Amino acid sequence: MLELQNVCYQVTEDSSDKEILKDINVKIDDHLVVITGPNGGGKSTLAKMIAGIIKPTSGKIILDGEDITDCSITERANKGISFAFQQPVRFKGLTVMDLIRLAAGKEISVSDACNYLSEVGLCAKDYINRELNDSLSGGEMKRIEIAMILARGTKFSIFDEPEAGIDLWSFKNLIQVFEKMYQQIQGTILIISHQERILNIADRVIVVSDGEIINDGTKEEVLPTLMKNDIACATLLDKLQ
């Protein structure tokens, strides 16, 4: 279980402090959780904080009873936290096979690595020996990164807007990947997303706006409220145009 206790994060802009996250208190132990909310509300900041990319200004982050607030990204990765970036990192000089073997943390066969690529809708023979450079599209890199997390099999996997840069066919496949992970994984999948189809496969939806959690519950409890807000915003925009 992951717990955030009184977590705050602020940055200094133009000689003044700006609060990005405001006293976040939440426990996450469900199987598949989606964090959603308006752009700039603090969702991705929260995800990066859990992964250790940034550290809270105050508060604590607890994983399975252990305080990991001051742990580095590597230390958190060793403790079972994975993070898939909104814009995947390219590792020039490494092949896809190299990356999947590194992610697995052990020597795996080409056949096993190909299976992970097939899971995310990539033809393994076309990608297994490809270098992770600019010849790969953003959508291809996104799917390779998800294959890497599948290979790691971690207890807490974070995906920051995994649909970004993904075409329609790939998005349908992406939903199937998460549904299969949902069935197989023993830990937690945390997804940052606006997409209704991803929200609809969640056990729990957390809404973050203006640095605060404004709603938290099952999709049956939260989605109707989100839909009402979307309709209200759309109506207001129509009146302003």
PDB file of C-alpha atoms in Angstrom:
ATOM      1  CA  MET A   1       0.000   0.000   0.000  1.00  0.00           C
ATOM      2  CA  LEU A   2       1.147   3.529  -0.788  1.00  0.00           C
ATOM      3  CA  GLU A   3       0.223   6.414   1.504  1.00  0.00           C
ATOM      4  CA  LEU A   4       0.774  10.146   1.120  1.00  0.00           C
ATOM      5  CA  GLN A   5       0.630  12.038   4.409  1.00  0.00           C
ATOM      6  CA  ASN A   6       0.169  15.838   4.343  1.00  0.00           C
ATOM      7  CA  VAL A   7       2.175  16.096   1.125  1.00  0.00           C
ATOM      8  CA  CYS A   8       2.796  19.616  -0.207  1.00  0.00           C
ATOM      9  CA  TYR A   9       4.901  20.829  -3.098  1.00  0.00           C
ATOM     10  CA  GLN A  10       5.720  24.391  -4.011  1.00  0.00           C
ATOM     11  CA  VAL A  11       7.990  26.148  -6.461  1.00  0.00           C
ATOM     12  CA  THR A  12       9.316  29.681  -6.604  1.00  0.00           C
ATOM     13  CA  GLU A  13       8.203  31.775  -9.566  1.00  0.00           C
ATOM     14  CA  ASP A  14       8.968  35.487  -9.962  1.00  0.00           C
ATOM     15  CA  SER A  15      10.240  35.698  -6.376  1.00  0.00           C
ATOM     16  CA  SER A  16       7.016  34.250  -4.953  1.00  0.00           C
ATOM     17  CA  ASP A  17       6.042  30.741  -3.863  1.00  0.00           C
ATOM     18  CA  LYS A  18       3.444  28.848  -5.853  1.00  0.00           C
ATOM     19  CA  GLU A  19       1.687  25.818  -4.356  1.00  0.00           C
ATOM     20  CA  ILE A  20       1.417  22.941  -6.820  1.00  0.00           C
ATOM     21  CA  LEU A  21       0.178  20.323  -4.317  1.00  0.00           C
ATOM     22  CA  LYS A  22      -1.671  21.289  -1.155  1.00  0.00           C
ATOM     23  CA  ASP A  23      -1.762  18.958   1.853  1.00  0.00           C
ATOM     24  CA  ILE A  24      -2.459  15.720  -0.034  1.00  0.00           C
ATOM     25  CA  ASN A  25      -3.614  12.833   2.161  1.00  0.00           C
ATOM     26  CA  VAL A  26      -4.460   9.599   0.386  1.00  0.00           C
ATOM     27  CA  LYS A  27      -3.988   5.840   0.652  1.00  0.00           C
ATOM     28  CA  ILE A  28      -3.690   3.787  -2.535  1.00  0.00           C
ATOM     29  CA  ASP A  29      -4.044   0.035  -2.253  1.00  0.00           C
ATOM     30  CA  ASP A  30      -6.593  -0.702  -4.972  1.00  0.00           C
ATOM     31  CA  HIS A  31      -5.768  -2.775  -8.029  1.00  0.00           C
ATOM     32  CA  LEU A  32      -6.234  -0.154 -10.746  1.00  0.00           C
ATOM     33  CA  VAL A  33      -6.470   3.547  -9.875  1.00  0.00           C
ATOM     34  CA  VAL A  34      -6.867   6.468 -12.283  1.00  0.00           C
ATOM     35  CA  ILE A  35      -5.992  10.040 -11.311  1.00  0.00           C
ATOM     36  CA  THR A  36      -7.799  12.592 -13.453  1.00  0.00           C
ATOM     37  CA  GLY A  37      -8.612  16.296 -13.441  1.00  0.00           C
ATOM     38  CA  PRO A  38      -7.977  19.514 -15.371  1.00  0.00           C
ATOM     39  CA  ASN A  39      -4.656  20.311 -17.012  1.00  0.00           C
ATOM     40  CA  GLY A  40      -2.255  22.017 -14.621  1.00  0.00           C
ATOM     41  CA  GLY A  41      -4.102  20.661 -11.607  1.00  0.00           C
ATOM     42  CA  GLY A  42      -1.149  18.705 -10.196  1.00  0.00           C
ATOM     43  CA  LYS A  43      -1.768  15.160 -11.497  1.00  0.00           C
ATOM     44  CA  SER A  44       1.595  14.594 -13.179  1.00  0.00           C
ATOM     45  CA  THR A  45       3.417  16.318 -10.316  1.00  0.00           C
ATOM     46  CA  LEU A  46       1.805  13.848  -7.923  1.00  0.00           C
ATOM     47  CA  ALA A  47       2.844  10.888 -10.084  1.00  0.00           C
ATOM     48  CA  LYS A  48       6.442  12.129 -10.367  1.00  0.00           C
ATOM     49  CA  MET A  49       6.559  12.632  -6.616  1.00  0.00           C
ATOM     50  CA  ILE A  50       5.516   9.023  -5.993  1.00  0.00           C
ATOM     51  CA  ALA A  51       8.218   7.859  -8.437  1.00  0.00           C
ATOM     52  CA  GLY A  52      10.855  10.033  -6.738  1.00  0.00           C
ATOM     53  CA  ILE A  53      11.542  12.339  -9.678  1.00  0.00           C
ATOM     54  CA  ILE A  54      10.674  15.292  -7.465  1.00  0.00           C
ATOM     55  CA  LYS A  55      10.483  15.468  -3.677  1.00  0.00           C
ATOM     56  CA  PRO A  56       7.719  17.017  -1.574  1.00  0.00           C
ATOM     57  CA  THR A  57       8.301  20.347   0.128  1.00  0.00           C
ATOM     58  CA  SER A  58       6.719  18.789   3.203  1.00  0.00           C
ATOM     59  CA  GLY A  59       4.892  15.608   4.173  1.00  0.00           C
ATOM     60  CA  LYS A  60       5.695  11.903   3.894  1.00  0.00           C
ATOM     61  CA  ILE A  61       5.385   9.121   1.335  1.00  0.00           C
ATOM     62  CA  ILE A  62       4.959   5.643   2.825  1.00  0.00           C
ATOM     63  CA  LEU A  63       5.245   2.380   0.862  1.00  0.00           C
ATOM     64  CA  ASP A  64       4.136  -0.776   2.683  1.00  0.00           C
ATOM     65  CA  GLY A  65       4.833   0.869   6.044  1.00  0.00           C
ATOM     66  CA  GLU A  66       8.282   2.219   5.050  1.00  0.00           C
ATOM     67  CA  ASP A  67       9.006   5.928   4.761  1.00  0.00           C
ATOM     68  CA  ILE A  68      10.421   6.420   1.240  1.00  0.00           C
ATOM     69  CA  THR A  69      10.185  10.235   1.184  1.00  0.00           C
ATOM     70  CA  ASP A  70      13.947  10.673   0.871  1.00  0.00           C
ATOM     71  CA  CYS A  71      14.579   7.638  -1.337  1.00  0.00           C
ATOM     72  CA  SER A  72      16.012   8.236  -4.806  1.00  0.00           C
ATOM     73  CA  ILE A  73      14.384   7.094  -8.051  1.00  0.00           C
ATOM     74  CA  THR A  74      16.702   4.070  -8.140  1.00  0.00           C
ATOM     75  CA  GLU A  75      15.942   3.139  -4.542  1.00  0.00           C
ATOM     76  CA  ARG A  76      12.210   3.368  -5.209  1.00  0.00           C
ATOM     77  CA  ALA A  77      12.601   1.298  -8.366  1.00  0.00           C
ATOM     78  CA  ASN A  78      14.376  -1.373  -6.311  1.00  0.00           C
ATOM     79  CA  LYS A  79      11.474  -1.293  -3.876  1.00  0.00           C
ATOM     80  CA  GLY A  80       9.020  -2.046  -6.697  1.00  0.00           C
ATOM     81  CA  ILE A  81       7.889   1.290  -8.169  1.00  0.00           C
ATOM     82  CA  SER A  82       7.864   1.719 -11.974  1.00  0.00           C
ATOM     83  CA  PHE A  83       7.180   4.939 -13.856  1.00  0.00           C
ATOM     84  CA  ALA A  84       6.252   5.343 -17.540  1.00  0.00           C
ATOM     85  CA  PHE A  85       6.830   8.900 -18.753  1.00  0.00           C
ATOM     86  CA  GLN A  86       4.297  10.876 -20.775  1.00  0.00           C
ATOM     87  CA  GLN A  87       7.151  11.371 -23.260  1.00  0.00           C
ATOM     88  CA  PRO A  88       9.314   8.207 -23.074  1.00  0.00           C
ATOM     89  CA  VAL A  89      13.068   8.582 -22.697  1.00  0.00           C
ATOM     90  CA  ARG A  90      15.214   7.399 -25.618  1.00  0.00           C
ATOM     91  CA  PHE A  91      18.371   5.452 -24.785  1.00  0.00           C
ATOM     92  CA  LYS A  92      20.699   5.764 -27.763  1.00  0.00           C
ATOM     93  CA  GLY A  93      23.042   2.825 -28.122  1.00  0.00           C
ATOM     94  CA  LEU A  94      20.608   0.373 -26.477  1.00  0.00           C
ATOM     95  CA  THR A  95      18.387  -1.978 -28.420  1.00  0.00           C
ATOM     96  CA  VAL A  96      14.833  -2.880 -27.481  1.00  0.00           C
ATOM     97  CA  MET A  97      16.111  -6.303 -26.387  1.00  0.00           C
ATOM     98  CA  ASP A  98      18.697  -4.651 -24.119  1.00  0.00           C
ATOM     99  CA  LEU A  99      16.034  -2.478 -22.478  1.00  0.00           C
ATOM    100  CA  ILE A 100      13.642  -5.337 -21.798  1.00  0.00           C
ATOM    101  CA  ARG A 101      16.431  -7.463 -20.305  1.00  0.00           C
ATOM    102  CA  LEU A 102      17.486  -4.558 -18.071  1.00  0.00           C
ATOM    103  CA  ALA A 103      13.873  -4.046 -17.012  1.00  0.00           C
ATOM    104  CA  ALA A 104      13.399  -7.720 -16.187  1.00  0.00           C
ATOM    105  CA  GLY A 105      16.516  -7.614 -13.986  1.00  0.00           C
ATOM    106  CA  LYS A 106      17.617 -11.018 -15.203  1.00  0.00           C
ATOM    107  CA  GLU A 107      18.719 -12.831 -18.317  1.00  0.00           C
ATOM    108  CA  ILE A 108      15.602 -13.583 -20.364  1.00  0.00           C
ATOM    109  CA  SER A 109      15.279 -15.304 -23.702  1.00  0.00           C
ATOM    110  CA  VAL A 110      14.564 -13.532 -26.973  1.00  0.00           C
ATOM    111  CA  SER A 111      11.276 -15.443 -27.033  1.00  0.00           C
ATOM    112  CA  ASP A 112      10.233 -14.018 -23.656  1.00  0.00           C
ATOM    113  CA  ALA A 113      11.196 -10.497 -24.725  1.00  0.00           C
ATOM    114  CA  CYS A 114       9.211 -10.924 -27.938  1.00  0.00           C
ATOM    115  CA  ASN A 115       6.183 -11.965 -25.912  1.00  0.00           C
ATOM    116  CA  TYR A 116       6.276  -8.642 -24.029  1.00  0.00           C
ATOM    117  CA  LEU A 117       6.415  -6.744 -27.321  1.00  0.00           C
ATOM    118  CA  SER A 118       3.518  -8.773 -28.699  1.00  0.00           C
ATOM    119  CA  GLU A 119       1.509  -7.877 -25.599  1.00  0.00           C
ATOM    120  CA  VAL A 120       1.658  -4.202 -26.602  1.00  0.00           C
ATOM    121  CA  GLY A 121       0.834  -4.825 -30.255  1.00  0.00           C
ATOM    122  CA  LEU A 122       4.325  -4.658 -31.766  1.00  0.00           C
ATOM    123  CA  CYS A 123       5.632  -7.197 -34.272  1.00  0.00           C
ATOM    124  CA  ALA A 124       8.523  -8.576 -32.253  1.00  0.00           C
ATOM    125  CA  LYS A 125      10.787  -9.516 -35.169  1.00  0.00           C
ATOM    126  CA  ASP A 126      10.603  -5.926 -36.466  1.00  0.00           C
ATOM    127  CA  TYR A 127      11.526  -4.339 -33.141  1.00  0.00           C
ATOM    128  CA  ILE A 128      13.581  -6.670 -30.969  1.00  0.00           C
ATOM    129  CA  ASN A 129      16.925  -5.496 -32.442  1.00  0.00           C
ATOM    130  CA  ARG A 130      15.934  -1.871 -33.116  1.00  0.00           C
ATOM    131  CA  GLU A 131      17.974   0.835 -31.416  1.00  0.00           C
ATOM    132  CA  LEU A 132      16.093   3.195 -29.075  1.00  0.00           C
ATOM    133  CA  ASN A 133      16.739   6.315 -31.129  1.00  0.00           C
ATOM    134  CA  ASP A 134      14.870   8.904 -33.166  1.00  0.00           C
ATOM    135  CA  SER A 135      13.906   6.346 -35.812  1.00  0.00           C
ATOM    136  CA  LEU A 136      11.131   5.203 -33.456  1.00  0.00           C
ATOM    137  CA  SER A 137       7.931   7.225 -33.286  1.00  0.00           C
ATOM    138  CA  GLY A 138       6.482   8.515 -30.016  1.00  0.00           C
ATOM    139  CA  GLY A 139       3.743   5.868 -30.156  1.00  0.00           C
ATOM    140  CA  GLU A 140       6.287   3.087 -30.709  1.00  0.00           C
ATOM    141  CA  MET A 141       8.406   4.329 -27.804  1.00  0.00           C
ATOM    142  CA  LYS A 142       5.322   4.484 -25.589  1.00  0.00           C
ATOM    143  CA  ARG A 143       4.452   0.853 -26.306  1.00  0.00           C
ATOM    144  CA  ILE A 144       8.072  -0.280 -25.817  1.00  0.00           C
ATOM    145  CA  GLU A 145       8.122   1.480 -22.446  1.00  0.00           C
ATOM    146  CA  ILE A 146       4.912  -0.298 -21.425  1.00  0.00           C
ATOM    147  CA  ALA A 147       6.479  -3.614 -22.510  1.00  0.00           C
ATOM    148  CA  MET A 148       9.431  -2.746 -20.270  1.00  0.00           C
ATOM    149  CA  ILE A 149       7.112  -2.259 -17.270  1.00  0.00           C
ATOM    150  CA  LEU A 150       5.385  -5.554 -18.058  1.00  0.00           C
ATOM    151  CA  ALA A 151       8.822  -7.198 -17.964  1.00  0.00           C
ATOM    152  CA  ARG A 152       9.607  -5.591 -14.589  1.00  0.00           C
ATOM    153  CA  GLY A 153       6.380  -6.883 -13.032  1.00  0.00           C
ATOM    154  CA  THR A 154       6.533  -4.327 -10.218  1.00  0.00           C
ATOM    155  CA  LYS A 155       4.058  -3.996  -7.365  1.00  0.00           C
ATOM    156  CA  PHE A 156       3.349  -0.319  -8.075  1.00  0.00           C
ATOM    157  CA  SER A 157       3.321   0.748 -11.739  1.00  0.00           C
ATOM    158  CA  ILE A 158       2.667   4.387 -12.710  1.00  0.00           C
ATOM    159  CA  PHE A 159       1.645   5.495 -16.214  1.00  0.00           C
ATOM    160  CA  ASP A 160       1.544   9.241 -16.944  1.00  0.00           C
ATOM    161  CA  GLU A 161      -1.025   9.844 -19.716  1.00  0.00           C
ATOM    162  CA  PRO A 162      -0.149   6.634 -21.593  1.00  0.00           C
ATOM    163  CA  GLU A 163      -2.567   7.547 -24.404  1.00  0.00           C
ATOM    164  CA  ALA A 164      -0.516  10.634 -25.412  1.00  0.00           C
ATOM    165  CA  GLY A 165       0.790  10.286 -28.981  1.00  0.00           C
ATOM    166  CA  ILE A 166      -1.003   6.963 -29.484  1.00  0.00           C
ATOM    167  CA  ASP A 167      -3.113   6.466 -32.623  1.00  0.00           C
ATOM    168  CA  LEU A 168      -6.664   5.081 -32.448  1.00  0.00           C
ATOM    169  CA  TRP A 169      -5.738   1.453 -33.174  1.00  0.00           C
ATOM    170  CA  SER A 170      -2.938   1.544 -30.643  1.00  0.00           C
ATOM    171  CA  PHE A 171      -5.232   3.137 -28.064  1.00  0.00           C
ATOM    172  CA  LYS A 172      -7.692   0.248 -28.367  1.00  0.00           C
ATOM    173  CA  ASN A 173      -4.769  -2.130 -27.921  1.00  0.00           C
ATOM    174  CA  LEU A 174      -3.541  -0.075 -24.949  1.00  0.00           C
ATOM    175  CA  ILE A 175      -6.863  -0.575 -23.166  1.00  0.00           C
ATOM    176  CA  GLN A 176      -6.521  -4.329 -23.694  1.00  0.00           C
ATOM    177  CA  VAL A 177      -2.982  -4.227 -22.273  1.00  0.00           C
ATOM    178  CA  PHE A 178      -4.183  -2.528 -19.090  1.00  0.00           C
ATOM    179  CA  GLU A 179      -7.127  -4.898 -18.788  1.00  0.00           C
ATOM    180  CA  LYS A 180      -4.729  -7.864 -19.041  1.00  0.00           C
ATOM    181  CA  MET A 181      -2.326  -6.270 -16.540  1.00  0.00           C
ATOM    182  CA  TYR A 182      -5.320  -5.730 -14.265  1.00  0.00           C
ATOM    183  CA  GLN A 183      -6.102  -9.452 -14.371  1.00  0.00           C
ATOM    184  CA  GLN A 184      -2.507 -10.641 -13.908  1.00  0.00           C
ATOM    185  CA  ILE A 185      -0.724  -8.138 -11.686  1.00  0.00           C
ATOM    186  CA  GLN A 186      -0.567  -8.647  -7.936  1.00  0.00           C
ATOM    187  CA  GLY A 187       0.156  -4.981  -7.213  1.00  0.00           C
ATOM    188  CA  THR A 188      -1.284  -1.580  -8.091  1.00  0.00           C
ATOM    189  CA  ILE A 189      -1.553   0.142 -11.468  1.00  0.00           C
ATOM    190  CA  LEU A 190      -1.800   3.933 -11.205  1.00  0.00           C
ATOM    191  CA  ILE A 191      -2.721   5.791 -14.406  1.00  0.00           C
ATOM    192  CA  ILE A 192      -2.841   9.543 -15.009  1.00  0.00           C
ATOM    193  CA  SER A 193      -5.463  10.073 -17.716  1.00  0.00           C
ATOM    194  CA  HIS A 194      -8.399  12.093 -19.043  1.00  0.00           C
ATOM    195  CA  GLN A 195      -9.646   9.304 -21.280  1.00  0.00           C
ATOM    196  CA  GLU A 196     -13.105   8.004 -20.434  1.00  0.00           C
ATOM    197  CA  ARG A 197     -12.294   4.487 -21.663  1.00  0.00           C
ATOM    198  CA  ILE A 198      -9.376   4.302 -19.233  1.00  0.00           C
ATOM    199  CA  LEU A 199     -11.506   5.763 -16.430  1.00  0.00           C
ATOM    200  CA  ASN A 200     -14.085   3.068 -17.124  1.00  0.00           C
ATOM    201  CA  ILE A 201     -11.691   0.199 -16.306  1.00  0.00           C
ATOM    202  CA  ALA A 202     -10.634   1.707 -12.957  1.00  0.00           C
ATOM    203  CA  ASP A 203     -11.482   0.351  -9.526  1.00  0.00           C
ATOM    204  CA  ARG A 204     -11.065   3.852  -8.168  1.00  0.00           C
ATOM    205  CA  VAL A 205     -10.940   7.360  -9.606  1.00  0.00           C
ATOM    206  CA  ILE A 206      -9.179  10.243  -7.833  1.00  0.00           C
ATOM    207  CA  VAL A 207      -9.867  13.767  -9.104  1.00  0.00           C
ATOM    208  CA  VAL A 208      -7.103  16.342  -8.574  1.00  0.00           C
ATOM    209  CA  SER A 209      -7.714  20.031  -9.241  1.00  0.00           C
ATOM    210  CA  ASP A 210      -5.733  23.109  -8.202  1.00  0.00           C
ATOM    211  CA  GLY A 211      -3.344  20.906  -6.223  1.00  0.00           C
ATOM    212  CA  GLU A 212      -6.034  19.244  -4.122  1.00  0.00           C
ATOM    213  CA  ILE A 213      -8.034  16.024  -4.170  1.00  0.00           C
ATOM    214  CA  ILE A 214     -11.615  17.142  -4.817  1.00  0.00           C
ATOM    215  CA  ASN A 215     -13.216  13.743  -5.385  1.00  0.00           C
ATOM    216  CA  ASP A 216     -12.262  10.143  -4.649  1.00  0.00           C
ATOM    217  CA  GLY A 217     -14.296   6.995  -5.076  1.00  0.00           C
ATOM    218  CA  THR A 218     -15.363   4.210  -7.399  1.00  0.00           C
ATOM    219  CA  LYS A 219     -15.935   5.028 -11.059  1.00  0.00           C
ATOM    220  CA  GLU A 220     -19.670   4.613 -10.433  1.00  0.00           C
ATOM    221  CA  GLU A 221     -19.478   7.352  -7.795  1.00  0.00           C
ATOM    222  CA  VAL A 222     -17.094   9.754  -9.531  1.00  0.00           C
ATOM    223  CA  LEU A 223     -17.766   9.563 -13.283  1.00  0.00           C
ATOM    224  CA  PRO A 224     -21.348  10.936 -13.188  1.00  0.00           C
ATOM    225  CA  THR A 225     -20.009  14.018 -11.376  1.00  0.00           C
ATOM    226  CA  LEU A 226     -17.249  14.439 -13.953  1.00  0.00           C
ATOM    227  CA  MET A 227     -19.754  14.128 -16.799  1.00  0.00           C
ATOM    228  CA  LYS A 228     -21.970  16.818 -15.238  1.00  0.00           C
ATOM    229  CA  ASN A 229     -18.988  19.140 -14.915  1.00  0.00           C
ATOM    230  CA  ASP A 230     -17.962  18.511 -18.531  1.00  0.00           C
ATOM    231  CA  ILE A 231     -21.498  19.266 -19.750  1.00  0.00           C
ATOM    232  CA  ALA A 232     -21.626  22.437 -17.645  1.00  0.00           C
ATOM    233  CA  CYS A 233     -18.276  23.622 -19.059  1.00  0.00           C
ATOM    234  CA  ALA A 234     -19.350  22.864 -22.618  1.00  0.00           C
ATOM    235  CA  THR A 235     -22.614  24.794 -22.127  1.00  0.00           C
ATOM    236  CA  LEU A 236     -20.730  27.787 -20.729  1.00  0.00           C
ATOM    237  CA  LEU A 237     -18.288  27.788 -23.660  1.00  0.00           C
ATOM    238  CA  ASP A 238     -21.217  27.722 -26.111  1.00  0.00           C
ATOM    239  CA  LYS A 239     -22.701  30.786 -24.461  1.00  0.00           C
ATOM    240  CA  LEU A 240     -19.389  32.654 -24.613  1.00  0.00           C
ATOM    241  CA  GLN A 241     -18.860  31.956 -28.307  1.00  0.00           C
TER     242      GLN A 241
END
